Coordinates of C-alpha atoms (C1' of nucleotides) in Angstrom, one line a residue:
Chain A
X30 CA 9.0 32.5 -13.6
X31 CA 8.3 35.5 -16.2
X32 CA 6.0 34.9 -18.9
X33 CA 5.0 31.7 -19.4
X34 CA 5.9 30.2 -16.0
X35 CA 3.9 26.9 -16.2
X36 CA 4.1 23.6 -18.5
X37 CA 1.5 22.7 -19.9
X38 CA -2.3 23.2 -18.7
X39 CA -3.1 19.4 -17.9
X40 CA 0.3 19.1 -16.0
X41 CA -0.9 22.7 -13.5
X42 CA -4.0 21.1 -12.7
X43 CA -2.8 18.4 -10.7
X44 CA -2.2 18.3 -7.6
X45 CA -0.2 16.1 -5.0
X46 CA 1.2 13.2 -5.8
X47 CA -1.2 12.5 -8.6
X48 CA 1.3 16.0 -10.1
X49 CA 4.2 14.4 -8.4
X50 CA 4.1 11.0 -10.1
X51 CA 3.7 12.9 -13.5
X52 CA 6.9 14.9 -13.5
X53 CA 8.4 11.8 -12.4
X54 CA 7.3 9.7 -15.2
X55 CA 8.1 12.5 -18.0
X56 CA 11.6 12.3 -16.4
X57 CA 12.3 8.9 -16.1
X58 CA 10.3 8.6 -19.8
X59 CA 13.0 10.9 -21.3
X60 CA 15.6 8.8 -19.7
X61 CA 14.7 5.6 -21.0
X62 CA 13.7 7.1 -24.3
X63 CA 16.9 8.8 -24.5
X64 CA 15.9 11.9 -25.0
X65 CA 18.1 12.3 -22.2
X66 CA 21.3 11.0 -22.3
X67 CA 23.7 9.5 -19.6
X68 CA 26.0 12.3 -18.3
X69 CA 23.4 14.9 -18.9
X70 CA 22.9 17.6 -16.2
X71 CA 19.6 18.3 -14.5
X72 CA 19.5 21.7 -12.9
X73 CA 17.3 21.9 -10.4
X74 CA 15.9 25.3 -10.8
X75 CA 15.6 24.2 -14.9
X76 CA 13.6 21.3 -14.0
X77 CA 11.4 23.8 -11.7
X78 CA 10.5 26.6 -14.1
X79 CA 9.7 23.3 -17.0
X80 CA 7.3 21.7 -14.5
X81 CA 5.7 24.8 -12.7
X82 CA 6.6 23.9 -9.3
X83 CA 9.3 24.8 -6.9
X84 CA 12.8 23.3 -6.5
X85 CA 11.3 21.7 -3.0
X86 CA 9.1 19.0 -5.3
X87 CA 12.0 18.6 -7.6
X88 CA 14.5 17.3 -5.4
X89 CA 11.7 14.5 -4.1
X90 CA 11.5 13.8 -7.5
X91 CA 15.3 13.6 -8.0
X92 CA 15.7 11.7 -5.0
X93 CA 13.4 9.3 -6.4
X94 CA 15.5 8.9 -9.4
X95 CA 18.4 8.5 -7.9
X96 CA 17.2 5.4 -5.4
X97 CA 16.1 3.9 -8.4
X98 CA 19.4 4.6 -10.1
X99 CA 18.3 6.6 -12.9
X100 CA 20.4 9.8 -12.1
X101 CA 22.7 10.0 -9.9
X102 CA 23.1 12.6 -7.2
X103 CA 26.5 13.8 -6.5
X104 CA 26.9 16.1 -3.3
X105 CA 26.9 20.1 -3.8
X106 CA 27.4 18.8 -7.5
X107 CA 23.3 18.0 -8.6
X108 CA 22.0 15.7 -10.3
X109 CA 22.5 14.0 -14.1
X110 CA 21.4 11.3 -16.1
X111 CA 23.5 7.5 -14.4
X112 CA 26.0 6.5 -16.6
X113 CA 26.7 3.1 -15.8
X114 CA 29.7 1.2 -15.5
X115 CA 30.7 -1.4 -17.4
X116 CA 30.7 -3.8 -13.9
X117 CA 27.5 -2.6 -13.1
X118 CA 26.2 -3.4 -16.6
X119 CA 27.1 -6.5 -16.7
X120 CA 25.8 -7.0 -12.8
X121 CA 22.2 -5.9 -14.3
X122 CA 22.3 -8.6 -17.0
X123 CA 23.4 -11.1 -14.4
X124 CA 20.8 -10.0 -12.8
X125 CA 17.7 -10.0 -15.3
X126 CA 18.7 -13.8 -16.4
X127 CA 18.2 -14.5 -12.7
X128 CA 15.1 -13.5 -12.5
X129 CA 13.7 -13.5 -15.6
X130 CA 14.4 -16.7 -16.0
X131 CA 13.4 -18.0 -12.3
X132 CA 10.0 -16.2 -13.1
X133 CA 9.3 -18.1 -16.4
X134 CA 8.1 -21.4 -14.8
X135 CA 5.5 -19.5 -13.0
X136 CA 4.4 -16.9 -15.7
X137 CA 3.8 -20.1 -18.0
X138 CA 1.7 -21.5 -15.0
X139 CA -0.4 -18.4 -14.8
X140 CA -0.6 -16.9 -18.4
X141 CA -4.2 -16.3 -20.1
X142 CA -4.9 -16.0 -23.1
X143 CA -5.8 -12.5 -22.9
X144 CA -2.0 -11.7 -21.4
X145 CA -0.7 -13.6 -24.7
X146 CA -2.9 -11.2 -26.7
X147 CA -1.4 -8.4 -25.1
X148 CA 2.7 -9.5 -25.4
X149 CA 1.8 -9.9 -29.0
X150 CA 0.4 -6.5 -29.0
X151 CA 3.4 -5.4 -27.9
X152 CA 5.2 -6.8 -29.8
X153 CA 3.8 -6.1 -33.1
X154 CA 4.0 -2.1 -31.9
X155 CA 7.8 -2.5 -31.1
X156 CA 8.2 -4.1 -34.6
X157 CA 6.4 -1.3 -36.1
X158 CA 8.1 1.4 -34.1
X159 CA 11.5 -0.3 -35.3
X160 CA 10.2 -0.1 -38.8
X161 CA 9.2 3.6 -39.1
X162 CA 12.8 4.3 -37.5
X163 CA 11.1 5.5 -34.2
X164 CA 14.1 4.2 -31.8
X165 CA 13.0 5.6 -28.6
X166 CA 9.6 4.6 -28.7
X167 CA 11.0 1.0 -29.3
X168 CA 13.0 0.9 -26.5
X169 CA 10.5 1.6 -24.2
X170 CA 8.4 -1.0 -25.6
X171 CA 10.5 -3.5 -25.6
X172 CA 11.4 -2.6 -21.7
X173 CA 7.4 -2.6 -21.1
X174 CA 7.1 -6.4 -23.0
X175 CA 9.9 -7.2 -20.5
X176 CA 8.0 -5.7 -17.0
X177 CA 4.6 -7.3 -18.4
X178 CA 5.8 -10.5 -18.8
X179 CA 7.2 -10.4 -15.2
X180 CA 4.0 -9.3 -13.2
X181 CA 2.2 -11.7 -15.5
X182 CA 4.0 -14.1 -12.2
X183 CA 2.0 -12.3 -9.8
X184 CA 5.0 -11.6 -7.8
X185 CA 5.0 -8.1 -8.0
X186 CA 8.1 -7.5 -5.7
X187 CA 10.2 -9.7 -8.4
X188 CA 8.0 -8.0 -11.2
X189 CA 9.2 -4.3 -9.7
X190 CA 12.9 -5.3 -9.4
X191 CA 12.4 -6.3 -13.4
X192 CA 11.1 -2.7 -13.9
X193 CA 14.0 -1.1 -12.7
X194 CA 16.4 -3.1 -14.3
X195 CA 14.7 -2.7 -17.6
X196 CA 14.9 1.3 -16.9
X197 CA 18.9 0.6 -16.1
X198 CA 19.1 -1.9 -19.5
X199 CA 17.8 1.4 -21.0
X200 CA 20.6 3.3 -20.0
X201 CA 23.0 0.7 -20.4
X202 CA 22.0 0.4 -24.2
X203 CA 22.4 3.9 -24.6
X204 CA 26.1 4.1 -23.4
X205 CA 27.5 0.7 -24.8
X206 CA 25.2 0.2 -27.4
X207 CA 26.2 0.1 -31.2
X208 CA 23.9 2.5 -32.9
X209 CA 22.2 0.7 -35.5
X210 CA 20.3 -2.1 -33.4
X211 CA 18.1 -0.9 -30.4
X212 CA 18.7 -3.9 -27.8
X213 CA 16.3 -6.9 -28.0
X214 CA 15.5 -8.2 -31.5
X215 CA 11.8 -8.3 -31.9
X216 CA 11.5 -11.4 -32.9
X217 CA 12.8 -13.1 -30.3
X218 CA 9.9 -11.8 -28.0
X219 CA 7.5 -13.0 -31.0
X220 CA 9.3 -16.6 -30.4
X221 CA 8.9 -16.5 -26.8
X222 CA 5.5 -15.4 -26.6
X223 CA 4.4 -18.3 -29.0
X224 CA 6.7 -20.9 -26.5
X225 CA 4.7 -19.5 -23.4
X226 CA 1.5 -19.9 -25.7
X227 CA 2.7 -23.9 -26.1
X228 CA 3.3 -24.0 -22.2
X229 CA 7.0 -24.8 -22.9
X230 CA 8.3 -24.2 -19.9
X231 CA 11.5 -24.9 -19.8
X232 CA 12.2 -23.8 -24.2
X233 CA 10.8 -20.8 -22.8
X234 CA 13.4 -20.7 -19.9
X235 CA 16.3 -21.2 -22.1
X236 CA 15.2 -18.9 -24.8
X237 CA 14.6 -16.4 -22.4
X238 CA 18.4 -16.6 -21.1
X239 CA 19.8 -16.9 -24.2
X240 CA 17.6 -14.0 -25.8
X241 CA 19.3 -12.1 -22.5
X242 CA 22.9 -13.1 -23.2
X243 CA 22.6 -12.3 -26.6
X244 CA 21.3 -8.7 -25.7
X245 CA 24.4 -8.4 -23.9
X246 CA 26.7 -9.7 -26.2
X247 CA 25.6 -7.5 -28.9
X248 CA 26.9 -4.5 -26.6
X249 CA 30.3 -3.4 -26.1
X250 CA 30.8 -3.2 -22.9
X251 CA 34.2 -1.7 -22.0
X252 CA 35.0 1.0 -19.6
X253 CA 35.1 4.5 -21.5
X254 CA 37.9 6.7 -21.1
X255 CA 35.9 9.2 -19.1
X256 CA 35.6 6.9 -16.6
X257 CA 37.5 7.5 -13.2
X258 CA 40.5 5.2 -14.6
X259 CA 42.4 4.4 -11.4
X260 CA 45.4 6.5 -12.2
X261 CA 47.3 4.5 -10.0
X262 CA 47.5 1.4 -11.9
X263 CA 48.0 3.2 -15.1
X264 CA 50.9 5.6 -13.9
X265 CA 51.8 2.8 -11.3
X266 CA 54.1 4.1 -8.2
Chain B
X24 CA 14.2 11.1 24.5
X25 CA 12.2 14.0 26.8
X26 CA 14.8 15.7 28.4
X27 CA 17.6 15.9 25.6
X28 CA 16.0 16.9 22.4
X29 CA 18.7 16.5 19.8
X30 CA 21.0 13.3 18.9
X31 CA 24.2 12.5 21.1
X32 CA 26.8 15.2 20.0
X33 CA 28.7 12.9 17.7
X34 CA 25.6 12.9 15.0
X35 CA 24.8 16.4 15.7
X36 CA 28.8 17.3 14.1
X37 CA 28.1 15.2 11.1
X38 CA 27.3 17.2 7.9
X39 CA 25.4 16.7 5.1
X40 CA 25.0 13.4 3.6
X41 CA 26.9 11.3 5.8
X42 CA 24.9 13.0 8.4
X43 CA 21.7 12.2 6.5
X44 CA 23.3 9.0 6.5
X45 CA 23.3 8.2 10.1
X46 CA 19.7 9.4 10.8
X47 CA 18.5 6.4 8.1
X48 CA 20.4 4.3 9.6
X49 CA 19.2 5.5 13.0
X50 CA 15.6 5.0 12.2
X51 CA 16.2 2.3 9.6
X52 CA 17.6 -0.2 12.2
X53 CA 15.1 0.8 15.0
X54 CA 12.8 -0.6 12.5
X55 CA 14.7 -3.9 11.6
X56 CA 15.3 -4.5 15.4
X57 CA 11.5 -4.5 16.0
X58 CA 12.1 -1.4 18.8
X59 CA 9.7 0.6 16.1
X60 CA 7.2 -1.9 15.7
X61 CA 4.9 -2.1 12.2
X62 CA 2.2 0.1 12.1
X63 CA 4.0 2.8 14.6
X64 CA 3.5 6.8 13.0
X65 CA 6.7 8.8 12.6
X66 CA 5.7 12.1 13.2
X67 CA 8.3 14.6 10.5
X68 CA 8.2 17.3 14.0
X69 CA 8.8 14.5 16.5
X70 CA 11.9 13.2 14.5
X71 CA 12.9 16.2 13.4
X72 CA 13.4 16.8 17.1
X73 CA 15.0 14.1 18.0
X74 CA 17.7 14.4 15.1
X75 CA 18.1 17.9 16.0
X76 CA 17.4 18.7 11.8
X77 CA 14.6 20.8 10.3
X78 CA 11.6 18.5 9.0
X79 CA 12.8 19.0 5.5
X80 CA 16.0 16.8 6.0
X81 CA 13.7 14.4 7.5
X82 CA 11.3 14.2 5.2
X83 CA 14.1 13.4 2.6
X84 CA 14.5 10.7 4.4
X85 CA 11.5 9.3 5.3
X86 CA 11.2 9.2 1.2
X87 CA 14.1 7.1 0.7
X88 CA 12.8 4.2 3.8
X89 CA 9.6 4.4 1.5
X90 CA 11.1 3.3 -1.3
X91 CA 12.8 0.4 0.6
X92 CA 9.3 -0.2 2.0
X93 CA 10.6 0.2 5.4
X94 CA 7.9 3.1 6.1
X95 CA 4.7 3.6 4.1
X96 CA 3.5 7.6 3.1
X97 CA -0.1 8.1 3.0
X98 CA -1.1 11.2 1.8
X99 CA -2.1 14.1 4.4
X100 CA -1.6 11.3 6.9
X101 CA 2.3 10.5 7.1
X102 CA 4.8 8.2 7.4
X103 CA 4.3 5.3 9.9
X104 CA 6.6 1.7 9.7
X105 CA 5.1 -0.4 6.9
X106 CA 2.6 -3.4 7.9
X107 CA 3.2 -6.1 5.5
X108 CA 0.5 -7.7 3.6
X109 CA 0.0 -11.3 3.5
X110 CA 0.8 -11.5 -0.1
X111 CA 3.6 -9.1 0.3
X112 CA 5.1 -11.3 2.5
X113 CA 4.7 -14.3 0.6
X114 CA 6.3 -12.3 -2.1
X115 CA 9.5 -11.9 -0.3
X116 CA 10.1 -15.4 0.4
X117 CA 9.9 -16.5 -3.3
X118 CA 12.2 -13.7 -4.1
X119 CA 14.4 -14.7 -1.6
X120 CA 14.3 -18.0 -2.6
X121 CA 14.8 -17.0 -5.8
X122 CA 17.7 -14.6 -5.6
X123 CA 19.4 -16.3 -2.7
X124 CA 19.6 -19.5 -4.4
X125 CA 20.4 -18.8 -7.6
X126 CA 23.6 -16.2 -6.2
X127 CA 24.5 -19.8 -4.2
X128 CA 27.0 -20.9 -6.9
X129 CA 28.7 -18.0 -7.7
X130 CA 29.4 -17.4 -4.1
X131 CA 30.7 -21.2 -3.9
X132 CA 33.6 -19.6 -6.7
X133 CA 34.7 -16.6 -5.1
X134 CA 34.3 -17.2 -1.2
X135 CA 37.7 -17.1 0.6
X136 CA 38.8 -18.6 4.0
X137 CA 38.8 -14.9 5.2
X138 CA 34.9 -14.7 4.3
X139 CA 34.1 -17.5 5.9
X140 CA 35.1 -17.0 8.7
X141 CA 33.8 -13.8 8.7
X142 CA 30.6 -15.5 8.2
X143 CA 31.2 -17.8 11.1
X144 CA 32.1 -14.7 13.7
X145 CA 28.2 -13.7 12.2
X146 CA 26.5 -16.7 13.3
X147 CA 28.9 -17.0 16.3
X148 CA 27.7 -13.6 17.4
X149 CA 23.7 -14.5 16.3
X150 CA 24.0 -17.4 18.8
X151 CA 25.1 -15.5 21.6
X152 CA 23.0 -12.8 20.9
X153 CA 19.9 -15.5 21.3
X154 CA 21.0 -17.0 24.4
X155 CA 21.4 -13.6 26.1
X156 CA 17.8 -13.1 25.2
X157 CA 18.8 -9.8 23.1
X158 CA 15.8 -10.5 20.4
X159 CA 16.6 -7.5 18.4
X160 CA 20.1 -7.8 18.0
X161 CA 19.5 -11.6 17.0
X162 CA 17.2 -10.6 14.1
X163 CA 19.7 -7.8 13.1
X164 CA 22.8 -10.5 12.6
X165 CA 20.5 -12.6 10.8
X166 CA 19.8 -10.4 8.5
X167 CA 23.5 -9.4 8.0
X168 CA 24.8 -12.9 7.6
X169 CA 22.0 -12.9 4.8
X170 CA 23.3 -9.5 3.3
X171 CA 26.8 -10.7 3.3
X172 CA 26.6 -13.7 1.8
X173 CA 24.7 -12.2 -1.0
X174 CA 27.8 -9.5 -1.2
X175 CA 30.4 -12.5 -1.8
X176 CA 28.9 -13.0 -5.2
X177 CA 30.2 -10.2 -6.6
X178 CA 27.0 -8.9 -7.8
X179 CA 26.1 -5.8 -5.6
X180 CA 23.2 -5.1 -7.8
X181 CA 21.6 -8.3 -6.5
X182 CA 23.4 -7.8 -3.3
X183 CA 21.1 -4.5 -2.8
X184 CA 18.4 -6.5 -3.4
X185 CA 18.7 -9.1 -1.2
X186 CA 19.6 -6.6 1.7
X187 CA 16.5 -5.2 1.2
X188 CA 14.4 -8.1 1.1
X189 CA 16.0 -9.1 4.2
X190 CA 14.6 -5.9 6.2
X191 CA 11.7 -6.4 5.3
X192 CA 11.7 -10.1 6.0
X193 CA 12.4 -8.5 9.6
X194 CA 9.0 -6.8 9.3
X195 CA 7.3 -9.5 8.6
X196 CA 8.7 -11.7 11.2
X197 CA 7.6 -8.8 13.1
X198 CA 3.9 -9.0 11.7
X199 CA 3.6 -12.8 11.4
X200 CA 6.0 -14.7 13.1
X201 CA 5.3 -15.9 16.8
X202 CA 7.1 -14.8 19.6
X203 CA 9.5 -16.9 21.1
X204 CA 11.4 -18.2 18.1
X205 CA 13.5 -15.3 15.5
X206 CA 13.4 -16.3 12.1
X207 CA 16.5 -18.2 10.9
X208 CA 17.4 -21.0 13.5
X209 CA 21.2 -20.2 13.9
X210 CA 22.4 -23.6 13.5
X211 CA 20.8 -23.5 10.0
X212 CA 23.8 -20.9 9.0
X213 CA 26.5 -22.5 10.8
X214 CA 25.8 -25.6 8.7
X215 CA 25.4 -23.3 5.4
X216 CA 28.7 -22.5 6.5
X217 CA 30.3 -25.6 6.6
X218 CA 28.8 -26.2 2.8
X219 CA 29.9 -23.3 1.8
X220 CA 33.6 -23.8 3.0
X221 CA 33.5 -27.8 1.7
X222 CA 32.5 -25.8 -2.0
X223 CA 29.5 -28.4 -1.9
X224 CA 27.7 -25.6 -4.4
X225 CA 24.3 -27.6 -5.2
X226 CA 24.2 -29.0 -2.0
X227 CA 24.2 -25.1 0.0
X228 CA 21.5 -24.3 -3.0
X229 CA 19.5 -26.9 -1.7
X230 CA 19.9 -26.1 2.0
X231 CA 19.5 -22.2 1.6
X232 CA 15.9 -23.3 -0.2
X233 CA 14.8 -25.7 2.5
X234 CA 16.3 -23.0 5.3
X235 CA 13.9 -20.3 3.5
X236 CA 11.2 -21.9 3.6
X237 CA 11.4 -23.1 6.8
X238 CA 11.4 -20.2 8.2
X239 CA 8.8 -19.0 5.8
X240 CA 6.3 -22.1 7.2
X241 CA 6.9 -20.9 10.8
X242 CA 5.1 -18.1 10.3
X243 CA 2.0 -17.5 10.3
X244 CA 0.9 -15.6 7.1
X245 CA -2.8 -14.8 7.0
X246 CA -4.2 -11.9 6.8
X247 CA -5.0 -9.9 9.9
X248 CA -7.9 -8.3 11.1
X249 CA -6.8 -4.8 10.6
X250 CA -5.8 -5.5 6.9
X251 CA -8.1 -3.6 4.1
X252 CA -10.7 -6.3 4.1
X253 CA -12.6 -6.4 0.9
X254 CA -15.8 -5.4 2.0
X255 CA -17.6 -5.3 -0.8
X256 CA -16.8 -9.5 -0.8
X257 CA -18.0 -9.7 2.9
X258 CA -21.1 -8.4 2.5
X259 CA -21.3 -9.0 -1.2
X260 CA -24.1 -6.9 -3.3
Chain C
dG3 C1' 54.3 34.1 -20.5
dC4 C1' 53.0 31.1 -16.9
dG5 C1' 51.5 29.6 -12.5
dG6 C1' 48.9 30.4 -8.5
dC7 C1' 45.7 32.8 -5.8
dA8 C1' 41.5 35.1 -4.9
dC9 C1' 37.1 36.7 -6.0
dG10 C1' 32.5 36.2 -8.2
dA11 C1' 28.7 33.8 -10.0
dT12 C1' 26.0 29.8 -10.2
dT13 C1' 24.0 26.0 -8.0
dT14 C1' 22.9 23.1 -4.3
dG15 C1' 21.8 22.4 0.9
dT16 C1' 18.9 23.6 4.8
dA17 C1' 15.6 25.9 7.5
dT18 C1' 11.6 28.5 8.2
dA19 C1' 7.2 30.4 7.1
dC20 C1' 2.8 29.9 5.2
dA21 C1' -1.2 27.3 3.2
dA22 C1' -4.2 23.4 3.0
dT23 C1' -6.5 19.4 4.8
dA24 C1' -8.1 15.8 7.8
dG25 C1' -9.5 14.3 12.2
dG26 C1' -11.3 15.4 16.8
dC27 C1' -14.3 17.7 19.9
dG28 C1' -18.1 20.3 21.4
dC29 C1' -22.3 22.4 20.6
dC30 C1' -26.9 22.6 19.1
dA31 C1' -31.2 20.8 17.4
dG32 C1' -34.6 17.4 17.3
Chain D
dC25 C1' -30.4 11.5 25.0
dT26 C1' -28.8 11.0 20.4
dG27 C1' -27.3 12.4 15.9
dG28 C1' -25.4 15.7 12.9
dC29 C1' -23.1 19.9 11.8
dG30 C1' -19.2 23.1 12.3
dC31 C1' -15.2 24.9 14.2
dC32 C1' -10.4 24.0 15.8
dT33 C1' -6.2 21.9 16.3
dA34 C1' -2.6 19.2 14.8
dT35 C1' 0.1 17.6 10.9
dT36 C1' 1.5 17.4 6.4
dG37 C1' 2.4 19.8 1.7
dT38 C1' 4.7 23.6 -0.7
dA39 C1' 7.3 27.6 -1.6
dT40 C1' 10.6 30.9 -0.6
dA41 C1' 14.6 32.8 1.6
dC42 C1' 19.1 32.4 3.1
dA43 C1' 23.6 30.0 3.8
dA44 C1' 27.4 27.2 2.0
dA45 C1' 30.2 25.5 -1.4
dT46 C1' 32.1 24.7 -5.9
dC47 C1' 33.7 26.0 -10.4
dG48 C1' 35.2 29.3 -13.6
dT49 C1' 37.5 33.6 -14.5
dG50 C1' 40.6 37.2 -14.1
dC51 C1' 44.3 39.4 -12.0
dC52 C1' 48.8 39.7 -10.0
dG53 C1' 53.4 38.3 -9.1
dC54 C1' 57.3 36.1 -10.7

DNA sequence: GCGGCACGATTTGTATACAATAGGCGCCAG
DNA sequence: CTGGCGCCTATTGTATACAAATCGTGCCGC
């Protein structure tokens, strides 16, 4: 609160929860981007002074976070970015073949061919953000091809419970992932979009679990060493 | 709640988040029993009050119950138990549908004697809880023989889920369903039971889909009155 | 030199005070 | 008598101030 107290001009100007749902989204963007990775602390009072506004409407925001398992709030300790466990990984790609897959039947009853346009929109940015080396911004994409293609089912209590575990794949990728290869291969969405394009229901529900186990596979999901390691069983008693 | 203006003394010792704890659970299971009924305004003074807390610990809370879509927060007008749409509550039931049956097989693998009879004691307890005419605590075992079963997966990222969309299947039985009968008829889960125990895996699928749905098609989803009509489609241009 | 204790700084947790806004009520004009 | 305008109250939104707790650091005793 000195000098140059305030982010940036269009950010002061709001007001509410128009401002509220701003800071939220540049968090939870830098999360799923990575520009913020698991483990990392975020200081209240640091996260105040960036946004301009007083710890109060950071801790809603925080709290928000947290619900939706993005950071994780540990008492009289604050907040940091969720570093999953290798159970709960694995829970959230259990998960996402459930429902992405239980959705497809639907989504290829209900697709247009303007929502087919715009999967192959994003598609063609993801592959183009994976060619010019711009990791972050494809891993966002490739979460967003994901949530579109679930509210394309009109559910949009299913198509939220995608979101977030897209945003937790996110994190996942970050802490099991092998650098080198961002998550989905893009042309597996390309492949998909053209079965829901056919109507191929069913191809499309296969693909879509195998695309999902392969994501997973391609990870290594082991527990790191900083995780609590139940002494017990290693020192035993 | 006139005379004594803070919690029973027991809460009123708690500290911190556990004592955060037991005011959601407090006002989160007034909700689920029906004893705050949809569409009732939670005034932050008035619960403050009650929970003996400033508003701000309540308003923390309030947050979280919104993001569960147990209350809704509408700007400069406040919190007030969420009214669920028509569509939102057709949402729910496909979801559950979805989730619950698909979580039926791996729950057919890892359920024990011990768990089932745990599950019977639930619907043992739902039973007597309808024939002493105690409504609320009826729909409150329902929903926890739901969330339990869902547990016994293993997967408590879908667990979560389910336990969610299980209160706010409570609010719309609350909105939609017609008095006299409770959701789930109770006999339905003793006989899921008895599937579950025989390890009859597609046949429990089966029955959870046809018990979902029947209780889904004793309702009676439309939209009412007091819902945002569309006015611009009722008296057109 | 090493282990333990205690103090200090940093950071979160909670309450209170103040500001802003929306809805209600009454008054005034036509 | 009716319709509209304006104040007023009740309630939420936000910030700040204070209290509590934890972690790190340094000192002292052994």
């Amino acid at each position: 609160m000195s000098e140059m107290p305030k982010a940036s001009k269009t950010d002061s100007k709001r007001r509410g929860a128009e401002r509220d749902d701003a800071i939220y989204r540049a968090i939870a963007d830098a999360v799923v981007e990575h520009r913020l990775k698991p483990g990392a602390r975020l200081r209240e009072d640091a996260l105040a002074e960036v946004f301009g506004v007083s710890r109060t409407g950071i801790r809603k925001i925080l709290q928000r976070l947290a619900l939706e398992q993005l950071v994780t709030l540990t008492p009289r300790r604050g907040a940091s970015v969720t570093r999953p466990t290798a159970a709960e990984a694995r829970e959230v790609f259990e998960a996402r073949r459930m429902v992405e897959c239980g959705l497809i039947p639907e989504v290829v009853r209900r697709v247009t061919k303007g929502d087919i346009d715009e999967l192959r929109e994003l598609t063609r940015r993801e592959v183009e953000a994976l060619n010019s080396g711009e990791q972050s911004a494809a891993i966002k994409i490739s979460a967003a091809f994901h949530e579109r293609l679930a509210q394309l089912s009109g559910n949009s209590t299913l198509a939220e419970f995608v979101a977030r575990l897209c945003s937790r794949s996110s994190l996942i990728l970050a802490v099991y992932g092998n650098s080198g290869h961002a998550g989905c291969e893009s042309h597996d969405h390309y492949e998909l979009v053209q079965l829901l394009e056919e109507g191929a229901g069913e191809r499309a529900r296969a693909f879509m679990e195998k695309h999902l186990s392969a994501v997973e596979s391609s990870l290594s999901i082991v527990e790191g060493a900083d995780e609590v390691p139940d002494l017990y069983s290693i020192f035993a008693g």
